[in-house]
mmCIF file of C-alpha atoms in Angstrom:
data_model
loop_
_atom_site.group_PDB
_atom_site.id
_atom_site.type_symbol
_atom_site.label_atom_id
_atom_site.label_comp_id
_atom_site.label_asym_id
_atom_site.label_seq_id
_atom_site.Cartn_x
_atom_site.Cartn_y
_atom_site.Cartn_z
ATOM 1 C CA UNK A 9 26.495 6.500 32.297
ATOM 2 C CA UNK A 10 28.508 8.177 29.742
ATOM 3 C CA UNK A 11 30.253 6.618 26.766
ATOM 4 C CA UNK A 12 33.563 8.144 28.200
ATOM 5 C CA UNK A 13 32.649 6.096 31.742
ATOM 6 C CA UNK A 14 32.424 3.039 29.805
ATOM 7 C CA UNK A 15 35.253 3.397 27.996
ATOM 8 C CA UNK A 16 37.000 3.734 31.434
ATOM 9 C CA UNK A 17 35.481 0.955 33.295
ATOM 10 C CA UNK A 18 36.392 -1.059 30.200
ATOM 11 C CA UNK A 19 39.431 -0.192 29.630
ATOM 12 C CA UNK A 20 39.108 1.078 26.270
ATOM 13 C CA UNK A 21 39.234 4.084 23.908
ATOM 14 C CA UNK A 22 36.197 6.048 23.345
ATOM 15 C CA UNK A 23 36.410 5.154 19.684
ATOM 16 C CA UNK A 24 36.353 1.521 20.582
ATOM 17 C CA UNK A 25 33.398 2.024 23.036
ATOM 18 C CA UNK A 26 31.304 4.230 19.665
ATOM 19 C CA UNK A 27 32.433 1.586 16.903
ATOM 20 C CA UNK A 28 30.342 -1.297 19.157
ATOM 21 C CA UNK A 29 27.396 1.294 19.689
ATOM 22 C CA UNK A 30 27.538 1.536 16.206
ATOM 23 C CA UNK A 31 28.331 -1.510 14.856
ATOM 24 C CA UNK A 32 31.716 -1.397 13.424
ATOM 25 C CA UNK A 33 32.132 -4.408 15.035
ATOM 26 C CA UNK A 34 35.286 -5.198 12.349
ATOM 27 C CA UNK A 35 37.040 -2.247 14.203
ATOM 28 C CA UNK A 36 37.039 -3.649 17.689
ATOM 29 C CA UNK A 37 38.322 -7.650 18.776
ATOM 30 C CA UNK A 38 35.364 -10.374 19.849
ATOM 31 C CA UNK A 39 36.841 -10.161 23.412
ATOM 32 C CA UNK A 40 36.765 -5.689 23.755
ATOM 33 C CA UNK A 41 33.447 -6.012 21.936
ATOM 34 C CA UNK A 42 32.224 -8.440 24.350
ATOM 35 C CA UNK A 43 33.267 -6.184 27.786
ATOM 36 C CA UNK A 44 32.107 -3.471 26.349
ATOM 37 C CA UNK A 45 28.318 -4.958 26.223
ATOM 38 C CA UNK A 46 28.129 -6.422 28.729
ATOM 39 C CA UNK A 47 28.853 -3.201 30.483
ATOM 40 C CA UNK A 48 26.405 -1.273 28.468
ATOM 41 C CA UNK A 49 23.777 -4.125 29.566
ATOM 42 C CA UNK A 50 24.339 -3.447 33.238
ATOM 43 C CA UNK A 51 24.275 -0.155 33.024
ATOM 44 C CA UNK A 52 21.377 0.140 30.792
ATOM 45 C CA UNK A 53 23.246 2.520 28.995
ATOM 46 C CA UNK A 54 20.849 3.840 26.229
ATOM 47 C CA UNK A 55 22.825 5.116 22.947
ATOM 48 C CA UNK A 56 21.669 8.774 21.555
ATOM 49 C CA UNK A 57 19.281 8.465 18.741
ATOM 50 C CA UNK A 58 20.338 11.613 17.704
ATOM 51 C CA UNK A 59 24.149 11.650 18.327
ATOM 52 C CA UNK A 60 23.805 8.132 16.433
ATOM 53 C CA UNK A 61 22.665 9.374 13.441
ATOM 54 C CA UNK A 62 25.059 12.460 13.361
ATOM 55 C CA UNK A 63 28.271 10.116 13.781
ATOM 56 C CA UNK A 64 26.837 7.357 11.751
ATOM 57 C CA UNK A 65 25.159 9.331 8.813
ATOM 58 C CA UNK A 66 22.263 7.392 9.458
ATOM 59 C CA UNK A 67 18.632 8.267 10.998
ATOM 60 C CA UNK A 68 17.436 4.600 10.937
ATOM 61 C CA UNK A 69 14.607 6.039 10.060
ATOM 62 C CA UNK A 70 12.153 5.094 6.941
ATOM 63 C CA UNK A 71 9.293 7.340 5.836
ATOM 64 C CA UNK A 72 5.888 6.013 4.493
ATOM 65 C CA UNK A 73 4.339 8.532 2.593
ATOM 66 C CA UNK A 74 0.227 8.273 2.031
ATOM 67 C CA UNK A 75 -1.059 11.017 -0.224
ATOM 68 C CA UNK A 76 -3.936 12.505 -0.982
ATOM 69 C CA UNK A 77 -5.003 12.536 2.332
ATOM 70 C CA UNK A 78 -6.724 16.066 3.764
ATOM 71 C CA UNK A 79 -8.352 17.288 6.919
ATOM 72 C CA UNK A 80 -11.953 15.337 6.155
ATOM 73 C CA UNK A 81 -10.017 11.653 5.693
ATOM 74 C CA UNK A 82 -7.599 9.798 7.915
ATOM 75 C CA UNK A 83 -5.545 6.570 6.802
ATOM 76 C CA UNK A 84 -7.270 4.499 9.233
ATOM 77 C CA UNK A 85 -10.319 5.343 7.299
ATOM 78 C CA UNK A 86 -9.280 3.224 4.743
ATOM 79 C CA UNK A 87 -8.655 -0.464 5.391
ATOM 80 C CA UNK A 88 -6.491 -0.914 2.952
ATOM 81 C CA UNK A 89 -4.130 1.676 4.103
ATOM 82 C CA UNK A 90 -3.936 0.565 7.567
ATOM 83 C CA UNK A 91 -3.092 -3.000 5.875
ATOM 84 C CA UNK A 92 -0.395 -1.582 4.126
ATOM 85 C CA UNK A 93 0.924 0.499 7.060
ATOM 86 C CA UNK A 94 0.995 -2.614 9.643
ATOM 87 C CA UNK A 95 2.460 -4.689 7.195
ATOM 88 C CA UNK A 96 5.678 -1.947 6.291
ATOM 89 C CA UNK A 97 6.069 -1.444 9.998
ATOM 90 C CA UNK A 98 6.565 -5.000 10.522
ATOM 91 C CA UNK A 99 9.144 -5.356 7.985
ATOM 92 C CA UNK A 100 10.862 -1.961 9.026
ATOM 93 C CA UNK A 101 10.995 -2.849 12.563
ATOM 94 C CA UNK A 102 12.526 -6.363 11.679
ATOM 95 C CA UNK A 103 15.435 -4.361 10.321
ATOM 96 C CA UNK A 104 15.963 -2.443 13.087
ATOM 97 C CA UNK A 105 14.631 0.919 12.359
ATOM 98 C CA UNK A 106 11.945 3.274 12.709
ATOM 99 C CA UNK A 107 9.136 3.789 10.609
ATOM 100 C CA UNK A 108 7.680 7.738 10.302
ATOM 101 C CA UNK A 109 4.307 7.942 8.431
ATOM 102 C CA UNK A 110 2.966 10.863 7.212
ATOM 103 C CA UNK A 111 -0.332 11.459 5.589
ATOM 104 C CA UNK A 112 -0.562 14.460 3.081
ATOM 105 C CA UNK A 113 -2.584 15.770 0.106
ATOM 106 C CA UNK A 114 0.315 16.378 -2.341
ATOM 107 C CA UNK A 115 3.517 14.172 -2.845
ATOM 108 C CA UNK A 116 5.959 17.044 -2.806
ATOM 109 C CA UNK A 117 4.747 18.843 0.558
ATOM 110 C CA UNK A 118 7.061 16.036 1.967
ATOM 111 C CA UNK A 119 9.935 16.662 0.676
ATOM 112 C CA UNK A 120 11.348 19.522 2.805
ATOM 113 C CA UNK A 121 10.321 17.543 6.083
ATOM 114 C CA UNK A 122 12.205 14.161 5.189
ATOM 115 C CA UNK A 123 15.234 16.233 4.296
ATOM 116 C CA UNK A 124 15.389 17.840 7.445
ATOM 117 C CA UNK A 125 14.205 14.579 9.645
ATOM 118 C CA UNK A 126 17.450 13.009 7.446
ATOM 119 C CA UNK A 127 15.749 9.684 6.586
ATOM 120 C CA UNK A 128 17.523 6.778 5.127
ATOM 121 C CA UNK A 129 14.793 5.772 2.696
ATOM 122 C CA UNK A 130 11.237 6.303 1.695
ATOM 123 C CA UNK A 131 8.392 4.659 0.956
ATOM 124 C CA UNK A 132 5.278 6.615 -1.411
ATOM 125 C CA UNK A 133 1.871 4.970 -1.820
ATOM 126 C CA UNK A 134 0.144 5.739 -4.686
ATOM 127 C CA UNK A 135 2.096 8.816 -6.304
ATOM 128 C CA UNK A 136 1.499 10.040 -9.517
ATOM 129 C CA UNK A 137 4.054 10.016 -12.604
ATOM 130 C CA UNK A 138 4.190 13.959 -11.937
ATOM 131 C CA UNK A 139 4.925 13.568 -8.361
ATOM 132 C CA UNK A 140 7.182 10.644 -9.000
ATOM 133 C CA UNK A 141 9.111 13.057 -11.144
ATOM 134 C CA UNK A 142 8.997 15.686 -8.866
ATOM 135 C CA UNK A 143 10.511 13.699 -5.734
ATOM 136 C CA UNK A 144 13.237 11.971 -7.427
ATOM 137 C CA UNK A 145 14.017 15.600 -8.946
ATOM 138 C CA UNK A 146 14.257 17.434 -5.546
ATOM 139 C CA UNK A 147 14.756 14.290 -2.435
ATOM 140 C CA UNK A 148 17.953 13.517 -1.449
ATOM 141 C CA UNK A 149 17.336 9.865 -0.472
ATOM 142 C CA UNK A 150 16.565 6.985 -2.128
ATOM 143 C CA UNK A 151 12.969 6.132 -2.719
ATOM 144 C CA UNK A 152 10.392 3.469 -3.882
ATOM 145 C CA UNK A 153 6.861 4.000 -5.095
ATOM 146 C CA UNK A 154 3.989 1.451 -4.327
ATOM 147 C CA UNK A 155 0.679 1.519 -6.436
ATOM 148 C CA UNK A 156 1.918 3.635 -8.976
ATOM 149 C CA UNK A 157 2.810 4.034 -12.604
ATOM 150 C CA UNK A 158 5.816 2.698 -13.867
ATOM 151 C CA UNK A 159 8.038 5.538 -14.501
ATOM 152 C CA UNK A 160 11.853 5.695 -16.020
ATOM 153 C CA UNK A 161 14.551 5.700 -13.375
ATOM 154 C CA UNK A 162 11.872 5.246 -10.864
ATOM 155 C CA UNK A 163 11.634 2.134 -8.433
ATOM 156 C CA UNK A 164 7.978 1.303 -8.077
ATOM 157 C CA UNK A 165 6.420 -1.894 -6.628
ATOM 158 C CA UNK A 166 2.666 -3.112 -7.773
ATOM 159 C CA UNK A 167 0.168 -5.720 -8.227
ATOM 160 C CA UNK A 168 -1.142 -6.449 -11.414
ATOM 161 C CA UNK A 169 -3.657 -4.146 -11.729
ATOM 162 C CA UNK A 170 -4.802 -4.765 -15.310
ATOM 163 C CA UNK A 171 -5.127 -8.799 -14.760
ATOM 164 C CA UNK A 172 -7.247 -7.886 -11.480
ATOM 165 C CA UNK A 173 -10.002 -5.674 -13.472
ATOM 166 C CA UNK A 174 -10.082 -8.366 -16.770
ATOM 167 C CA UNK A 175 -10.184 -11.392 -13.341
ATOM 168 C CA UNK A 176 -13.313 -9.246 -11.814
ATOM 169 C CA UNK A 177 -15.541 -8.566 -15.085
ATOM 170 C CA UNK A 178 -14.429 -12.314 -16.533
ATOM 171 C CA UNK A 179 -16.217 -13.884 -13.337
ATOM 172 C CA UNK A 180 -19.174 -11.711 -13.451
ATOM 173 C CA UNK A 181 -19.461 -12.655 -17.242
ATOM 174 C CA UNK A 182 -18.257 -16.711 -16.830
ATOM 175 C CA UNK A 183 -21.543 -16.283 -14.238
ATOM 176 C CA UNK A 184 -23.745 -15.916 -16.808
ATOM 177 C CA UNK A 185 -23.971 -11.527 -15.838
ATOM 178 C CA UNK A 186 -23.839 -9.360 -18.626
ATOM 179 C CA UNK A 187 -25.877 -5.838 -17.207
ATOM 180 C CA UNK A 188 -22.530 -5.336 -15.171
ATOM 181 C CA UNK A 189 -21.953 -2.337 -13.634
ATOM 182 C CA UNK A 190 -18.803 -0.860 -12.749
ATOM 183 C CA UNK A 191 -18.005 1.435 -9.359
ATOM 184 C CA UNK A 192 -15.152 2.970 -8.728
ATOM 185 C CA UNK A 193 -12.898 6.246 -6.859
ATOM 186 C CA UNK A 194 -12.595 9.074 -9.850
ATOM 187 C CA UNK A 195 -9.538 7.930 -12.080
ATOM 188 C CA UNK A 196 -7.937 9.555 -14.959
ATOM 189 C CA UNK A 197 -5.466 8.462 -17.803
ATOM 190 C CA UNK A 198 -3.196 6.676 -15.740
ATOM 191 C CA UNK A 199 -2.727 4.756 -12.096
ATOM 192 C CA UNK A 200 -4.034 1.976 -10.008
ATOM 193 C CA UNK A 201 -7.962 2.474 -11.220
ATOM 194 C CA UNK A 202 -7.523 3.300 -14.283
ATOM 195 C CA UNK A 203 -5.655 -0.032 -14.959
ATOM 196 C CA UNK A 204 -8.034 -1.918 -13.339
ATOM 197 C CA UNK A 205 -10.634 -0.231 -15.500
ATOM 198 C CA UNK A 206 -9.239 -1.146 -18.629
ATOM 199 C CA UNK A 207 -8.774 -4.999 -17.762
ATOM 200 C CA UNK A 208 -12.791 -4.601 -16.867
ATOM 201 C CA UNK A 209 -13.257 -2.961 -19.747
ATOM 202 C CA UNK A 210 -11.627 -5.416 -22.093
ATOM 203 C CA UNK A 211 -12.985 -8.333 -20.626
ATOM 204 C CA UNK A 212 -15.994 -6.968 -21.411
ATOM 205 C CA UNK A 213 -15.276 -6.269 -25.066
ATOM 206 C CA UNK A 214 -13.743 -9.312 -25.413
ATOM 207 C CA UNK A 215 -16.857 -11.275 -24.698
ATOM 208 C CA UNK A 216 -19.349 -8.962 -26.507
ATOM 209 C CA UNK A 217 -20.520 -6.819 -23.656
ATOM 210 C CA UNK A 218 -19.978 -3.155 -23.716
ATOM 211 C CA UNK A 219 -19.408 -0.912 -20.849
ATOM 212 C CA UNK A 220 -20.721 2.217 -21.684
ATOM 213 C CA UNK A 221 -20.360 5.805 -19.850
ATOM 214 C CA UNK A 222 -23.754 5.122 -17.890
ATOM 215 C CA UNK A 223 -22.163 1.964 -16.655
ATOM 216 C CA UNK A 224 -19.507 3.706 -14.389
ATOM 217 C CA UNK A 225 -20.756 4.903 -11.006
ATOM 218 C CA UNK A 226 -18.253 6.844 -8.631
ATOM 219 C CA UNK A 227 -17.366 5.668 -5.328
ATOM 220 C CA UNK A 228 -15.229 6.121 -2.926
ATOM 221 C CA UNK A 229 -13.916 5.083 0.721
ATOM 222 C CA UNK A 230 -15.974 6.582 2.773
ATOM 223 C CA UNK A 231 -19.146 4.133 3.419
ATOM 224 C CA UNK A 232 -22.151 6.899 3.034
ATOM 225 C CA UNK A 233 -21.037 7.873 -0.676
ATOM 226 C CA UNK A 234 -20.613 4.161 -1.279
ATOM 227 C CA UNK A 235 -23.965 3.502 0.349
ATOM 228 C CA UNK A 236 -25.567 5.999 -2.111
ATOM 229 C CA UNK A 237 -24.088 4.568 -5.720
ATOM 230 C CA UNK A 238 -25.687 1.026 -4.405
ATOM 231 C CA UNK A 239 -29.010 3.436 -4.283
ATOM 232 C CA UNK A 240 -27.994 4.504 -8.189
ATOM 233 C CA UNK A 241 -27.538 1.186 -9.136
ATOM 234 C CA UNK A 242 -30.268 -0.197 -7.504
ATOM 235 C CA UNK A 243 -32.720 2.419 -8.969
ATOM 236 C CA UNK A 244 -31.165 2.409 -12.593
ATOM 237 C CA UNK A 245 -33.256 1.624 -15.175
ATOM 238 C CA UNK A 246 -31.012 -0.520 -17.389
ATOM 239 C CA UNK A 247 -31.600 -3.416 -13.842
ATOM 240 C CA UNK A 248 -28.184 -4.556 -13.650
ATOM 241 C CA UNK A 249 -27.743 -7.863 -12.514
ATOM 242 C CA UNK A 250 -23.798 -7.384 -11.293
ATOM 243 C CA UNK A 251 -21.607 -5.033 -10.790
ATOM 244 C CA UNK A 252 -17.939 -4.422 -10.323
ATOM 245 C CA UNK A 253 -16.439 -1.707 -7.154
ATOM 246 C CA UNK A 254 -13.130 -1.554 -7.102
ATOM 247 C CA UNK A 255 -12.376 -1.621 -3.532
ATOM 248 C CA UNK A 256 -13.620 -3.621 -0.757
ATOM 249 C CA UNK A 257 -14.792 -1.133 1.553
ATOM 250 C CA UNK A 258 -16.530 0.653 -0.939
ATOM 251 C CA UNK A 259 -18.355 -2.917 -2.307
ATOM 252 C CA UNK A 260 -19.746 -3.132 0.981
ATOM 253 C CA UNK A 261 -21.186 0.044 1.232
ATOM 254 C CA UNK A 262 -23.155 -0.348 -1.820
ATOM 255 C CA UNK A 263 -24.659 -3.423 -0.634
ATOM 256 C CA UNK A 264 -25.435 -1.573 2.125
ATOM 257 C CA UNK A 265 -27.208 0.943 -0.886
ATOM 258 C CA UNK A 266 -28.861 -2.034 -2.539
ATOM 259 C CA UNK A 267 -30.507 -3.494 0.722
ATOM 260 C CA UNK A 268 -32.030 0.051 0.908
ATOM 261 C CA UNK A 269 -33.829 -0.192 -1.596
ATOM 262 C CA UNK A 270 -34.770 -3.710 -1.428
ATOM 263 C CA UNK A 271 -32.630 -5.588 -3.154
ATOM 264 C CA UNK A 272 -30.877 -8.941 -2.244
ATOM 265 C CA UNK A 273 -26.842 -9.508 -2.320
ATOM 266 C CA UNK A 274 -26.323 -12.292 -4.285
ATOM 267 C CA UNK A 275 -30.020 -13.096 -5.300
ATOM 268 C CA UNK A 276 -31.196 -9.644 -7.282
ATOM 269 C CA UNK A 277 -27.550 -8.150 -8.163
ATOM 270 C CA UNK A 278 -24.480 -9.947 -7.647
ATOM 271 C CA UNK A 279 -21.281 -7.491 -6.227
ATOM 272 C CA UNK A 280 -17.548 -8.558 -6.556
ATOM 273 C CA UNK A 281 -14.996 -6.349 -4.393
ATOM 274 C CA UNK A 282 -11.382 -5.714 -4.919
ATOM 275 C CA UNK A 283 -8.310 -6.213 -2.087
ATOM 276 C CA UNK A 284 -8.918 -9.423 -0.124
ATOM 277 C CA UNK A 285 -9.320 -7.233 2.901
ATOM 278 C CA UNK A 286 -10.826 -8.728 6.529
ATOM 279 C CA UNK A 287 -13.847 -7.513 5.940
ATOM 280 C CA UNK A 288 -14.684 -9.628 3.313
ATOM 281 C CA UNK A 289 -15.409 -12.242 5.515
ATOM 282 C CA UNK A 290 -17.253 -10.102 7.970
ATOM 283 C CA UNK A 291 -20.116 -8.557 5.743
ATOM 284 C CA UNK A 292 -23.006 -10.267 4.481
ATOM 285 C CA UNK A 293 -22.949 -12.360 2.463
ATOM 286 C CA UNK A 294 -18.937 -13.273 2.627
ATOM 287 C CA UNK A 295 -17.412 -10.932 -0.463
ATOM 288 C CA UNK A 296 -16.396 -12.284 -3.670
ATOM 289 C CA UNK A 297 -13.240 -10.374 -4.341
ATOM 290 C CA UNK A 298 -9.584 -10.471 -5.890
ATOM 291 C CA UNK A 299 -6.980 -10.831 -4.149
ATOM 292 C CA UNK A 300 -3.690 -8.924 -3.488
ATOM 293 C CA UNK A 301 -0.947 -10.119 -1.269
ATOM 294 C CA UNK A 302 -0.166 -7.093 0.674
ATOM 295 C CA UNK A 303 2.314 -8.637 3.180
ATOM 296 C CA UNK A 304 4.003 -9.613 -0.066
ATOM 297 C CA UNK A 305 3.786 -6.107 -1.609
ATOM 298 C CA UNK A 306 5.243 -4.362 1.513
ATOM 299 C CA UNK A 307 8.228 -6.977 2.022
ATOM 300 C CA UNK A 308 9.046 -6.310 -2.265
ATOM 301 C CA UNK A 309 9.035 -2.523 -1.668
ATOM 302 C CA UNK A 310 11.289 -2.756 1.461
ATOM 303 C CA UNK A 311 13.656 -5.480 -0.356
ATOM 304 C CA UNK A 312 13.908 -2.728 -3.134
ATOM 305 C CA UNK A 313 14.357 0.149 -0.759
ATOM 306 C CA UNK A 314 17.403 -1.692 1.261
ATOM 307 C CA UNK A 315 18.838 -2.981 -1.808
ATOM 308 C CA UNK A 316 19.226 0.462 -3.250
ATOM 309 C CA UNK A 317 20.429 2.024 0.270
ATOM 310 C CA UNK A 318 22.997 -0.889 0.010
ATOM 311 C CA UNK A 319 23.747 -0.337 -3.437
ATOM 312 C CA UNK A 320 23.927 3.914 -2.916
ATOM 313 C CA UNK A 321 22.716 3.691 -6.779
ATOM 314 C CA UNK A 322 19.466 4.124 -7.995
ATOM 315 C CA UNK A 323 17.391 1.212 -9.471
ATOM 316 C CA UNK A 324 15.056 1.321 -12.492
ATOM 317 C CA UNK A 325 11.896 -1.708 -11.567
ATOM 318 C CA UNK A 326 8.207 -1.571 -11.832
ATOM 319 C CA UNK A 327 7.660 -5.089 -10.262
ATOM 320 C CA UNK A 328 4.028 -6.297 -10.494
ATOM 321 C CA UNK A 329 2.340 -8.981 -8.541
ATOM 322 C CA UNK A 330 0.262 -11.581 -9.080
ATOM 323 C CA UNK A 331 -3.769 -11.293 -7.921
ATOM 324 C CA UNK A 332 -6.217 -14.039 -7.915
ATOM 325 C CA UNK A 333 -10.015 -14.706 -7.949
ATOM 326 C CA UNK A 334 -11.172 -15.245 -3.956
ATOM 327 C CA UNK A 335 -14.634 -16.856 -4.361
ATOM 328 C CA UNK A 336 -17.303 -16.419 -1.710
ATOM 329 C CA UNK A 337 -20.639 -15.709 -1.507
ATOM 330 C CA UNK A 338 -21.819 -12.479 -3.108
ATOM 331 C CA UNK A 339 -21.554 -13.358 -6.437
ATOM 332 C CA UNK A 340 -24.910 -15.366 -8.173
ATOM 333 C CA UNK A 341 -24.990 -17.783 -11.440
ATOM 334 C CA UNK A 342 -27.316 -16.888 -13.553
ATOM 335 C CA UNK A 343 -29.213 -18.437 -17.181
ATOM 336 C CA UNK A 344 -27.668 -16.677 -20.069
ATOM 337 C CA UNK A 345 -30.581 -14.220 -21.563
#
């Protein structure tokens, strides 16, 4: 059935008949509004996404955008990711439109696409200042930036990266540790691991301990180059009795590394992760770890992203949330040398 057959059987104008499709429900009286769907329910009359969007302006459409992702890695590689994903969708789809995710290498090979798809708003996880600048310079719809630097005349959405890095060393030390290692994914002079870096490196300073250049190991998400830093630390000679990763997945790989080579999570080297994921309770032992609400994090971003498609205007915020110490088992007391 046609919109011009319903418009007939209703006895109705077209306009009437698109304005309920639509939504203009201001446009058309309770009683033509009500006729008119309960037609369109017995027909199981299905609106035109496409038509939709060209009368209306709108795709319904959001776009998550996860960088720095190439042939060799997929977002379901990375728990975190898929965390973040699920948790977008969900508030999305509670709104009535569509997520589109897209997984890329660089920030600004997106931009053509979600001009042409015609997307009402977009989501970008973990985008650089340069390629924030760069995609508010050249996108045509409003966007908001999760896990990234605060940047002016951006809206960008966080958790408190800095706190969570002093939180992880400041256990490890309050613990009685102070040969603490530090693991994390390559970082440079700004972002999500750098920040968390310097709170580990302060807390370190700040109780005496320093953490020198030998004291950083590189990891990453993928489990075998994870598996080989526990090997590093395992075999280093300064015998570290803790040691910091920066990301779940990659904590549990190098106690994977350490069993190798025969030593015992918490007993010989304590290990404290970094995301609250599920597998933290899955791995032995149970992961100490801090904690980031990520249902919280997605609903902030979206609440941001709506507001400003609301608005039409764009918003200057770098909210950051709160993390917290989650206690479990991988992380031992030990006398103070």
């Amino acid at each position: 059935m046609t919109i011009k057959q319903i418009a007939e059987r209703a006895g109705v104008s077209v306009a009437s008949v698109s304005n309920v499709i639509n939504g203009n429900y201001h446009k058309v009286s309770a009683q033509t509004r009500e006729r008119i769907e309960k037609i369109i329910e017995e027909s199981d009359y299905t609106p035109n996404a496409m038509a939709r969007s060209l009368a209306t302006q709108q795709s319904r459409m959001i776009s998550l955008v996860i960088p720095n992702i190439g042939d060799y890695f997929t977002f379901n590689s990375n728990p975190y990711y898929a965390e973040l994903i699920a948790e977008v969708e969900k508030y999305v789809r509670a709104r009535d439109y569509c997520l589109m995710i897209r997984c890329i290498e660089r920030c600004r090979d997106i931009v053509p696409m979600l001009s042409s798809w015609n997307v009402d708003g977009a989501l970008f996880a973990g985008a650089s200042s340069e390629e924030i600048r760069e995609v508010r310079k050249n996108l045509q719809c409003p966007a908001v930036f999760i896990d990234s630097p605060g940047e002016d005349g951006a809206a960008c959405v966080g958790v408190d990266d800095y706190r969570g890095g002093y939180l992880s060393a400041q256990h490890l030390l309050n613990n009685g540790h102070r040969d603490i290692a530090f693991a994390a994914p390559r970082f440079g002079a700004e972002g999500v691991i750098f920040e968390r870096f310097r709170g580990f490196s302060d807390a370190c300073r700040d109780r005496g301990v320093e953490l020198l250049p030998e004291d950083i190991f590189e990891v990453d998400t993928i489990e075998s180059n994870s598996i080989i830093a526990g090997n590093d630390i395992a075999l280093s000679a300064k015998k570290y009795t803790a040691v910091g990763v920066m990301s779940d997945l990659s904590a549990c790989g190098i106690i994977e590394g350490l069993r190798q080579c025969g030593k015992r999570v918490p007993d010989d080297i304590s290990v404290i992760g970094y995301d609250n994921l599920p597998v933290c309770s899955f791995c032995t032992p149970k992961l100490t770890t801090i904690s980031q609400d990520i249902e919280l994090k997605a609903k902030k971003a979206g609440d941001l992203l709506f507001s400003i498609m609301g608005d039409k205007e764009e918003k200057t915020v770098f909210e950051k949330i709160a993390v917290k110490l989650e206690e479990r088992e991988s992380v031992k007391r030990i006398v103070s040398q």
